[in-house]
Amino acid sequence: MGPRLGIFTFNYKNYPANRNDVDLPRDFYPSQSVITDEQWQNIIDYYTAVSPDSLPSQKRKTPIKEVLSLFSVATPVFQYVDPTTCLVKIDTSITPHQLWISDILKKSLFRFDNQLNLIDSLQTTGPMVDMSIEQKKITACDIGILNPTNAKFGSVQTIARNSNNNIRLETILFGKLQRPVQIVQADLNNDGKSDFLVCEFGYMTGALSWYQNLGGNKFERHIIRELPGAIKAYITDYNHDGLPDLWVLFAQGEEGIFLFTNKGNGQFDQEEVLRFPPSYGSTYFEFDDFNKDGYPDILYTCGDNGDYSRVLKPYHGVYIFLNDKTNHFKQKYFFPINGCYKAIARDFDGDGDLDIATIAFFADFAHQPEEGFVFLENKGDFNFMPFSIPEAKTGRWFTMDVADLDGDGKPDIILGNCSFGPTLERSTYDWKKGPLFMVLKNTGNKHKLKNE
């Protein structure tokens, strides 16, 4: 906080700052203090007085059971050392379906068939963290550098797939992006050409921006919100005026879900839908109709715990916010999971309601390694029973996708293992020896509890 106010040294203590970062604007930090020493001391005294010495422990009514007959576990025969998976993607654009995997350290894309046999691989310019897949062309998002940086090394590029199903890197559509984590294609200005919405997560700087398609693989950048942390976006015409609107989750300092209403001509109005404290570490959200009233509710996760306050946080986990039918949302459900990174809702067991699959990159590995993957089975009336699998301990699950991999009509789950990264206490399992990815094949064999 001090450097943001122009205070870099106080009471003989130097505050950490990035003043020499050439990728930051020259005016990022004030040239001189904007408050007095007395005012700054008052702020320090306030935080010292009201901040708790420790956080309360996690409160979970139902323990996680390590049994889940709904899925069978499969891993690739493909031998891999030190997996750092940053993307898993089920490709349903071709039949039989295939699976894409991206690795951070090796900067490679791997393609597997639905039997988990390696088909081929492709050297990439950097870690691919998002992909839009069509039958003959794939658009990929290269984050540039995964670790926090203000540098602009990210890009959006195309991967061609020819008639023989071979792949190759084709064109860099545009680059100089600040750690982009998601790309969404849509005609944002209704000119008949497909534009790109880009979540430039960044670090101390970043932006939500859209790239206008000028034709001939040329794009013009337009900034919608010039703040870091954009991590997940959806495009939908929520007010039915014929213009695509944006729902975006921001992490970092000013965390929340924002609605950007399209006013035409590339202009958007901003409305804060949900706001979260910056300590939450927002990671993901999606729209799902949990109460079947025809209005989309919000499934949200928080659990990024790799920053300054690296302690277990009882408010990390999975949340459901119900839509009041006017796009105002109120919390209805919470299940605590330390370091929760993603949750996907589907009717996995075929009983007509939505279950939830979750992963946690910052789980309590020393005491609750089963938190790494938790399946919340919907029992009705927002009562979810938590399950896991023994194999969840063998990897540190950084990414997840859900789709029908084997073509049997049931949704399967893919987990990506990233064995590196900051953590509180390490697991007794060696994630480096774990699989590159794990497939949970949906068997349809629903687990029954003894009292059911």
Coordinates of C-alpha atoms in Angstrom, one line a residue:
M1 CA 0.0 0.0 0.0
G2 CA 2.8 2.4 0.9
P3 CA 4.4 2.6 -2.5
R4 CA 1.0 3.2 -4.2
L5 CA 0.8 6.3 -2.0
G6 CA 4.3 7.4 -2.8
I7 CA 5.8 6.0 0.5
F8 CA 8.8 3.8 -0.2
T9 CA 10.6 4.1 3.2
F10 CA 9.1 4.6 6.6
N11 CA 10.6 4.3 10.1
Y12 CA 13.8 2.9 8.5
K13 CA 11.9 0.2 6.7
N14 CA 12.0 -0.2 3.0
Y15 CA 8.8 -1.3 1.3
P16 CA 8.9 -3.6 -1.6
A17 CA 8.1 -1.9 -4.9
N18 CA 8.7 -2.3 -8.6
R19 CA 10.0 1.2 -9.3
N20 CA 12.7 -0.1 -11.7
D21 CA 10.3 -2.2 -13.7
V22 CA 10.6 -1.0 -17.3
D23 CA 7.2 -2.5 -18.2
L24 CA 5.4 -0.2 -15.7
P25 CA 4.2 3.2 -16.8
R26 CA 6.5 6.0 -15.5
D27 CA 3.6 7.5 -13.5
F28 CA 2.5 4.2 -11.9
Y29 CA 3.9 5.3 -8.5
P30 CA 3.4 8.9 -7.2
S31 CA 6.6 10.9 -7.4
Q32 CA 6.1 12.0 -3.8
S33 CA 3.9 11.0 -0.9
V34 CA 0.2 11.9 -1.2
I35 CA -0.4 11.7 2.5
T36 CA 1.5 12.9 5.6
D37 CA 3.7 10.7 7.8
E38 CA 1.1 11.1 10.6
Q39 CA -1.7 9.9 8.3
W40 CA 0.3 6.9 7.2
Q41 CA 1.1 6.0 10.9
N42 CA -2.6 6.2 11.6
I43 CA -3.3 3.7 8.8
I44 CA -0.6 1.4 10.3
D45 CA -2.1 1.7 13.8
Y46 CA -5.6 1.0 12.5
Y47 CA -4.6 -2.2 10.7
T48 CA -2.5 -3.3 13.7
A49 CA -5.4 -2.8 16.0
V50 CA -8.2 -4.4 14.1
S51 CA -6.5 -7.2 12.1
P52 CA -7.0 -10.7 13.6
D53 CA -4.0 -12.6 14.9
S54 CA -5.2 -15.7 13.0
L55 CA -8.2 -16.8 10.9
P56 CA -10.8 -19.2 12.2
S57 CA -10.6 -22.8 11.1
Q58 CA -12.5 -24.2 8.2
K59 CA -16.1 -25.2 9.0
R60 CA -17.4 -28.1 7.0
K61 CA -20.6 -29.9 8.1
T62 CA -20.0 -33.0 6.0
P63 CA -16.5 -34.7 5.7
I64 CA -15.2 -35.5 2.2
K65 CA -15.6 -39.3 1.5
E66 CA -12.9 -40.9 -0.6
V67 CA -15.2 -43.1 -2.6
L68 CA -16.8 -42.3 -5.9
S69 CA -18.0 -45.1 -8.1
L70 CA -19.5 -42.7 -10.6
F71 CA -16.1 -42.4 -12.2
S72 CA -13.3 -44.7 -13.2
V73 CA -9.8 -43.3 -13.2
A74 CA -7.4 -43.5 -16.2
T75 CA -4.0 -41.9 -16.9
P76 CA -1.9 -41.9 -20.1
V77 CA 0.8 -44.5 -20.7
F78 CA 2.8 -41.6 -22.1
Q79 CA 5.8 -41.2 -19.8
Y80 CA 6.4 -37.6 -18.6
V81 CA 8.8 -36.1 -16.1
D82 CA 7.9 -33.0 -14.0
P83 CA 4.5 -32.3 -15.4
T84 CA 3.5 -28.6 -15.5
T85 CA 0.1 -28.8 -17.2
C86 CA -1.6 -25.4 -17.8
L87 CA -4.4 -26.5 -20.1
V88 CA -6.6 -29.5 -20.7
K89 CA -9.2 -29.4 -23.4
I90 CA -11.6 -32.0 -24.8
D91 CA -12.0 -31.6 -28.5
T92 CA -15.5 -32.6 -29.5
S93 CA -15.2 -31.0 -33.0
I94 CA -14.1 -34.2 -34.5
T95 CA -15.1 -37.9 -34.0
P96 CA -13.7 -39.8 -32.2
H97 CA -13.1 -37.0 -29.7
Q98 CA -9.6 -36.0 -28.8
L99 CA -7.7 -34.3 -25.9
W100 CA -5.3 -31.4 -25.9
I101 CA -2.7 -30.8 -23.2
S102 CA -0.4 -27.8 -22.8
D103 CA 2.8 -27.8 -20.7
I104 CA 4.4 -24.7 -19.1
L105 CA 8.1 -25.7 -19.0
K106 CA 8.4 -27.6 -22.2
K107 CA 6.2 -25.1 -24.1
S108 CA 4.5 -27.9 -26.0
L109 CA 1.0 -28.9 -27.0
F110 CA 0.2 -32.6 -26.9
R111 CA -2.7 -34.3 -28.6
F112 CA -4.2 -37.6 -27.4
D113 CA -6.9 -39.8 -28.8
N114 CA -9.9 -40.8 -26.6
Q115 CA -8.0 -43.9 -25.5
L116 CA -5.3 -41.6 -24.1
N117 CA -2.7 -42.6 -26.7
L118 CA -0.4 -39.8 -27.8
I119 CA -1.1 -38.8 -31.4
D120 CA 1.4 -35.9 -31.9
S121 CA 2.9 -32.9 -30.3
L122 CA 3.7 -29.3 -31.3
Q123 CA 6.4 -26.9 -30.0
T124 CA 4.8 -23.6 -29.1
T125 CA 6.0 -20.1 -28.5
G126 CA 4.9 -20.3 -24.8
P127 CA 2.4 -21.9 -22.5
M128 CA -1.1 -22.1 -24.1
V129 CA -3.8 -21.5 -21.5
D130 CA -6.9 -21.2 -23.6
M131 CA -8.1 -22.6 -26.9
S132 CA -11.1 -22.1 -29.2
I133 CA -11.4 -25.2 -31.3
E134 CA -13.1 -25.5 -34.7
Q135 CA -12.8 -28.5 -37.1
K136 CA -10.1 -27.1 -39.3
K137 CA -8.7 -24.3 -37.2
I138 CA -7.8 -23.7 -33.6
T139 CA -7.2 -20.3 -32.0
A140 CA -4.9 -20.5 -29.0
C141 CA -4.0 -18.0 -26.2
D142 CA -0.3 -17.9 -25.3
I143 CA 0.1 -16.3 -21.9
G144 CA 3.8 -15.6 -22.6
I145 CA 5.1 -16.0 -19.0
L146 CA 3.0 -17.7 -16.4
N147 CA 4.7 -16.2 -13.4
P148 CA 3.7 -12.7 -12.4
T149 CA 5.1 -10.1 -14.8
N150 CA 4.1 -6.8 -16.3
A151 CA 5.8 -7.6 -19.6
K152 CA 3.8 -8.0 -22.7
F153 CA 4.9 -11.4 -24.0
G154 CA 1.4 -12.9 -24.6
S155 CA -0.2 -13.5 -28.0
V156 CA -3.2 -14.9 -29.8
Q157 CA -2.4 -17.3 -32.7
T158 CA -3.9 -19.9 -34.9
I159 CA -3.1 -23.5 -35.3
A160 CA -4.0 -25.2 -38.6
R161 CA -5.3 -28.7 -38.9
N162 CA -5.2 -30.1 -42.5
S163 CA -7.2 -32.9 -44.1
N164 CA -4.7 -35.5 -42.8
N165 CA -5.4 -34.2 -39.3
N166 CA -1.9 -32.9 -38.9
I167 CA -1.4 -29.7 -36.9
R168 CA 1.0 -26.8 -37.3
L169 CA 1.4 -23.3 -35.9
E170 CA 0.0 -20.9 -38.5
T171 CA -0.4 -17.2 -37.7
I172 CA 0.1 -14.8 -34.8
L173 CA -3.0 -12.7 -35.0
F174 CA -1.8 -10.2 -32.5
G175 CA 0.7 -10.0 -29.7
K176 CA 2.2 -7.8 -27.0
L177 CA -0.5 -8.9 -24.5
Q178 CA -0.1 -8.8 -20.7
R179 CA -0.4 -12.4 -19.5
P180 CA -3.7 -13.1 -21.4
V181 CA -5.6 -16.0 -19.8
Q182 CA -8.8 -16.2 -22.0
I183 CA -9.9 -15.3 -25.5
V184 CA -13.5 -15.2 -26.6
Q185 CA -14.6 -14.7 -30.3
A186 CA -17.7 -12.7 -31.1
D187 CA -18.8 -9.9 -33.4
L188 CA -18.8 -7.2 -30.8
N189 CA -19.6 -4.3 -33.1
N190 CA -22.0 -6.1 -35.4
D191 CA -20.0 -5.5 -38.6
G192 CA -20.2 -9.1 -39.7
K193 CA -16.6 -9.9 -38.7
S194 CA -15.5 -12.0 -35.7
D195 CA -13.6 -9.9 -33.0
F196 CA -11.8 -11.1 -29.9
L197 CA -12.5 -10.3 -26.3
V198 CA -9.2 -10.7 -24.3
C199 CA -8.7 -11.1 -20.6
E200 CA -5.2 -9.7 -20.0
F201 CA -4.8 -10.7 -16.4
G202 CA -1.4 -9.0 -16.2
Y203 CA 0.1 -8.3 -12.8
M204 CA 0.3 -4.8 -11.5
T205 CA -1.2 -3.6 -14.8
G206 CA -3.5 -5.3 -17.2
A207 CA -6.8 -4.9 -19.0
L208 CA -10.0 -6.2 -20.3
S209 CA -9.8 -5.4 -24.0
W210 CA -11.3 -6.2 -27.3
Y211 CA -9.6 -6.5 -30.6
Q212 CA -11.6 -5.3 -33.6
N213 CA -11.3 -7.4 -36.7
L214 CA -10.3 -5.0 -39.5
G215 CA -10.0 -7.9 -42.1
G216 CA -6.9 -9.4 -43.6
N217 CA -5.7 -10.7 -40.1
K218 CA -5.4 -7.1 -38.9
F219 CA -6.8 -6.1 -35.5
E220 CA -7.2 -2.9 -33.6
R221 CA -7.1 -2.9 -29.8
H222 CA -9.8 -1.2 -27.7
I223 CA -9.6 -1.0 -23.9
I224 CA -12.8 -1.7 -21.9
R225 CA -11.4 -1.7 -18.4
E226 CA -7.7 -0.8 -17.7
L227 CA -7.1 -2.8 -14.6
P228 CA -5.4 -6.2 -14.0
G229 CA -7.1 -9.4 -13.0
A230 CA -9.6 -10.2 -15.8
I231 CA -9.7 -13.9 -15.6
K232 CA -13.0 -15.3 -17.0
A233 CA -15.6 -13.8 -19.4
Y234 CA -18.8 -14.7 -21.1
I235 CA -20.5 -13.0 -24.0
T236 CA -24.3 -12.9 -24.1
D237 CA -27.1 -10.5 -25.1
Y238 CA -28.6 -10.3 -21.6
N239 CA -31.0 -7.4 -22.4
H240 CA -32.0 -8.7 -25.8
D241 CA -31.2 -5.5 -27.7
G242 CA -29.2 -7.3 -30.4
L243 CA -25.8 -6.3 -29.0
P244 CA -23.4 -8.7 -27.3
D245 CA -22.8 -7.9 -23.6
L246 CA -20.0 -9.0 -21.3
W247 CA -19.9 -10.7 -17.9
V248 CA -16.4 -10.7 -16.5
L249 CA -14.7 -11.9 -13.3
F250 CA -11.8 -9.8 -12.1
A251 CA -9.3 -11.1 -9.5
Q252 CA -6.3 -9.2 -8.2
G253 CA -7.1 -6.0 -6.1
E254 CA -10.6 -5.0 -7.2
E255 CA -12.2 -8.4 -7.2
G256 CA -15.7 -9.0 -8.5
I257 CA -18.1 -9.9 -11.3
F258 CA -18.9 -7.0 -13.6
L259 CA -21.5 -6.6 -16.4
F260 CA -20.4 -4.6 -19.4
T261 CA -23.5 -3.5 -21.4
N262 CA -22.8 -3.0 -25.0
K263 CA -24.0 0.5 -26.1
G264 CA -22.9 0.1 -29.7
N265 CA -19.9 1.5 -31.6
G266 CA -17.6 -0.5 -29.3
Q267 CA -18.7 1.3 -26.1
F268 CA -19.7 -0.4 -22.9
D269 CA -21.3 0.6 -19.6
Q270 CA -19.9 -1.0 -16.5
E271 CA -22.0 -2.4 -13.6
E272 CA -20.6 -4.2 -10.5
V273 CA -22.7 -7.3 -10.0
L274 CA -20.8 -9.0 -7.2
R275 CA -17.9 -7.7 -5.1
F276 CA -15.4 -9.7 -3.2
P277 CA -12.5 -8.8 -0.8
P278 CA -9.1 -8.8 -2.5
S279 CA -8.0 -11.6 -0.1
Y280 CA -10.5 -14.0 -1.7
G281 CA -8.3 -14.7 -4.7
S282 CA -11.1 -15.2 -7.2
T283 CA -10.4 -18.0 -9.7
Y284 CA -13.5 -18.9 -11.8
F285 CA -17.2 -18.5 -12.4
E286 CA -19.9 -19.8 -14.7
F287 CA -23.6 -19.5 -15.2
D288 CA -25.9 -22.4 -14.2
D289 CA -29.6 -22.6 -13.5
F290 CA -29.6 -24.5 -10.1
N291 CA -33.2 -23.8 -9.1
K292 CA -34.6 -24.4 -12.6
D293 CA -36.4 -21.1 -12.8
G294 CA -35.1 -20.2 -16.2
Y295 CA -32.7 -17.5 -15.0
P296 CA -28.9 -18.3 -14.8
D297 CA -27.4 -18.4 -11.4
I298 CA -23.6 -17.9 -10.7
L299 CA -21.3 -20.7 -9.6
Y300 CA -18.1 -19.0 -8.3
T301 CA -14.8 -20.2 -6.8
C302 CA -12.0 -18.4 -4.9
G303 CA -8.7 -19.9 -3.7
D304 CA -5.7 -18.2 -5.2
N305 CA -3.3 -18.4 -2.3
G306 CA 0.1 -17.7 -3.9
D307 CA 0.4 -14.1 -3.0
Y308 CA 1.3 -12.1 0.2
S309 CA -1.1 -13.6 2.7
R310 CA -0.2 -17.3 2.2
V311 CA -2.3 -18.9 4.9
L312 CA -5.3 -21.2 4.9
K313 CA -8.5 -19.2 4.5
P314 CA -11.8 -20.5 5.7
Y315 CA -13.7 -18.5 3.0
H316 CA -12.0 -20.2 0.1
G317 CA -14.3 -22.6 -1.7
V318 CA -17.3 -23.0 -3.9
Y319 CA -20.2 -20.5 -3.9
I320 CA -23.7 -20.4 -5.5
F321 CA -25.4 -17.0 -6.0
L322 CA -29.0 -17.2 -7.0
N323 CA -30.5 -14.9 -9.6
D324 CA -33.6 -13.0 -8.4
K325 CA -34.8 -12.9 -12.1
T326 CA -33.5 -9.3 -12.5
N327 CA -29.8 -10.2 -12.7
H328 CA -29.2 -9.4 -9.0
F329 CA -27.5 -12.2 -7.1
K330 CA -27.6 -13.4 -3.5
Q331 CA -25.5 -16.1 -1.9
K332 CA -27.4 -19.4 -1.4
Y333 CA -24.6 -22.0 -0.9
F334 CA -21.0 -22.3 0.2
F335 CA -18.8 -25.3 0.5
P336 CA -15.3 -24.7 2.0
I337 CA -12.3 -25.9 0.0
N338 CA -8.9 -24.6 0.7
G339 CA -7.3 -23.1 -2.5
C340 CA -10.2 -23.8 -4.8
Y341 CA -9.4 -23.1 -8.4
K342 CA -12.3 -24.1 -10.5
A343 CA -15.8 -25.6 -10.4
I344 CA -17.9 -27.0 -13.2
A345 CA -21.6 -27.9 -12.9
R346 CA -23.1 -30.7 -14.9
D347 CA -25.7 -33.4 -14.4
F348 CA -23.0 -36.0 -14.0
D349 CA -25.1 -38.8 -12.6
G350 CA -28.1 -38.3 -14.9
D351 CA -30.7 -37.6 -12.2
G352 CA -31.9 -34.3 -13.6
D353 CA -30.0 -31.9 -11.3
L354 CA -26.6 -30.2 -11.4
D355 CA -23.7 -31.7 -9.6
I356 CA -20.4 -29.9 -9.2
A357 CA -16.8 -31.0 -9.9
T358 CA -14.0 -28.9 -8.3
I359 CA -10.2 -28.7 -8.1
A360 CA -8.0 -27.0 -5.6
F361 CA -4.4 -25.9 -6.5
F362 CA -3.8 -24.6 -3.0
A363 CA -5.5 -27.4 -1.0
D364 CA -4.5 -28.2 2.5
F365 CA -2.2 -30.9 1.2
A366 CA -0.6 -31.8 4.5
H367 CA -3.9 -32.6 6.2
Q368 CA -6.6 -32.8 3.6
P369 CA -5.0 -33.8 0.3
E370 CA -8.4 -35.0 -0.9
E371 CA -9.4 -31.4 -1.3
G372 CA -7.4 -31.4 -4.5
F373 CA -10.5 -32.9 -6.3
V374 CA -13.9 -32.8 -4.8
F375 CA -17.2 -33.9 -6.4
L376 CA -20.3 -32.4 -4.9
E377 CA -23.3 -34.7 -5.6
N378 CA -26.6 -32.8 -5.7
K379 CA -29.1 -34.3 -3.2
G380 CA -31.7 -31.6 -3.7
D381 CA -32.6 -28.3 -2.0
F382 CA -29.0 -27.1 -2.2
N383 CA -27.7 -30.1 -0.2
F384 CA -24.5 -31.4 -1.8
M385 CA -22.6 -34.5 -0.6
P386 CA -18.8 -34.2 -1.0
F387 CA -16.8 -37.1 -2.5
S388 CA -13.2 -37.5 -3.7
I389 CA -11.0 -40.3 -5.0
P390 CA -7.7 -41.7 -3.6
E391 CA -6.0 -40.8 -6.9
A392 CA -6.6 -37.1 -6.2
K393 CA -3.5 -37.1 -4.1
T394 CA -1.2 -38.1 -6.9
G395 CA -1.3 -34.7 -8.6
R396 CA -1.6 -31.0 -8.0
W397 CA -4.6 -30.1 -10.2
F398 CA -4.2 -26.7 -11.8
T399 CA -6.8 -27.0 -14.6
M400 CA -9.9 -29.0 -15.5
D401 CA -12.3 -29.6 -18.4
V402 CA -15.6 -31.4 -18.7
A403 CA -17.1 -33.0 -21.9
D404 CA -17.9 -36.4 -23.3
L405 CA -14.5 -37.7 -24.2
D406 CA -15.4 -41.3 -25.1
G407 CA -18.6 -40.6 -26.9
D408 CA -21.0 -42.5 -24.6
G409 CA -23.2 -39.5 -23.9
K410 CA -22.0 -38.9 -20.3
P411 CA -19.8 -36.0 -19.2
D412 CA -16.2 -37.0 -18.3
I413 CA -13.7 -35.0 -16.3
I414 CA -10.1 -34.2 -17.2
L415 CA -7.6 -32.9 -14.6
G416 CA -4.3 -31.3 -15.4
N417 CA -1.3 -31.8 -13.0
C418 CA 1.0 -28.8 -12.4
S419 CA 3.7 -30.1 -10.0
F420 CA 5.4 -26.8 -9.5
G421 CA 4.2 -23.7 -7.6
P422 CA 4.2 -22.0 -4.2
T423 CA 2.4 -23.9 -1.4
L424 CA 1.9 -23.8 2.3
E425 CA 2.8 -27.3 3.2
R426 CA 3.8 -29.9 0.7
S427 CA 2.0 -33.2 0.2
T428 CA 3.6 -36.5 1.1
Y429 CA 3.0 -37.4 -2.6
D430 CA 5.6 -36.5 -5.2
W431 CA 3.5 -34.6 -7.8
K432 CA 6.5 -34.6 -10.2
K433 CA 6.1 -38.3 -10.5
G434 CA 2.4 -38.0 -11.0
P435 CA 0.5 -38.1 -14.3
L436 CA 0.5 -35.3 -16.9
F437 CA -3.3 -35.5 -16.6
M438 CA -6.0 -37.7 -15.2
V439 CA -9.3 -38.7 -16.8
L440 CA -12.3 -39.5 -14.7
K441 CA -14.5 -41.6 -17.1
N442 CA -18.2 -41.4 -16.2
T443 CA -19.4 -44.9 -15.6
G444 CA -23.0 -44.0 -14.7
N445 CA -22.7 -46.1 -11.5
K446 CA -24.1 -43.7 -9.0
H447 CA -22.7 -44.2 -5.5
K448 CA -25.3 -44.8 -2.8
L449 CA -24.8 -44.0 0.9
K450 CA -25.9 -46.6 3.5
N451 CA -28.7 -44.4 4.8
E452 CA -30.2 -43.8 1.4

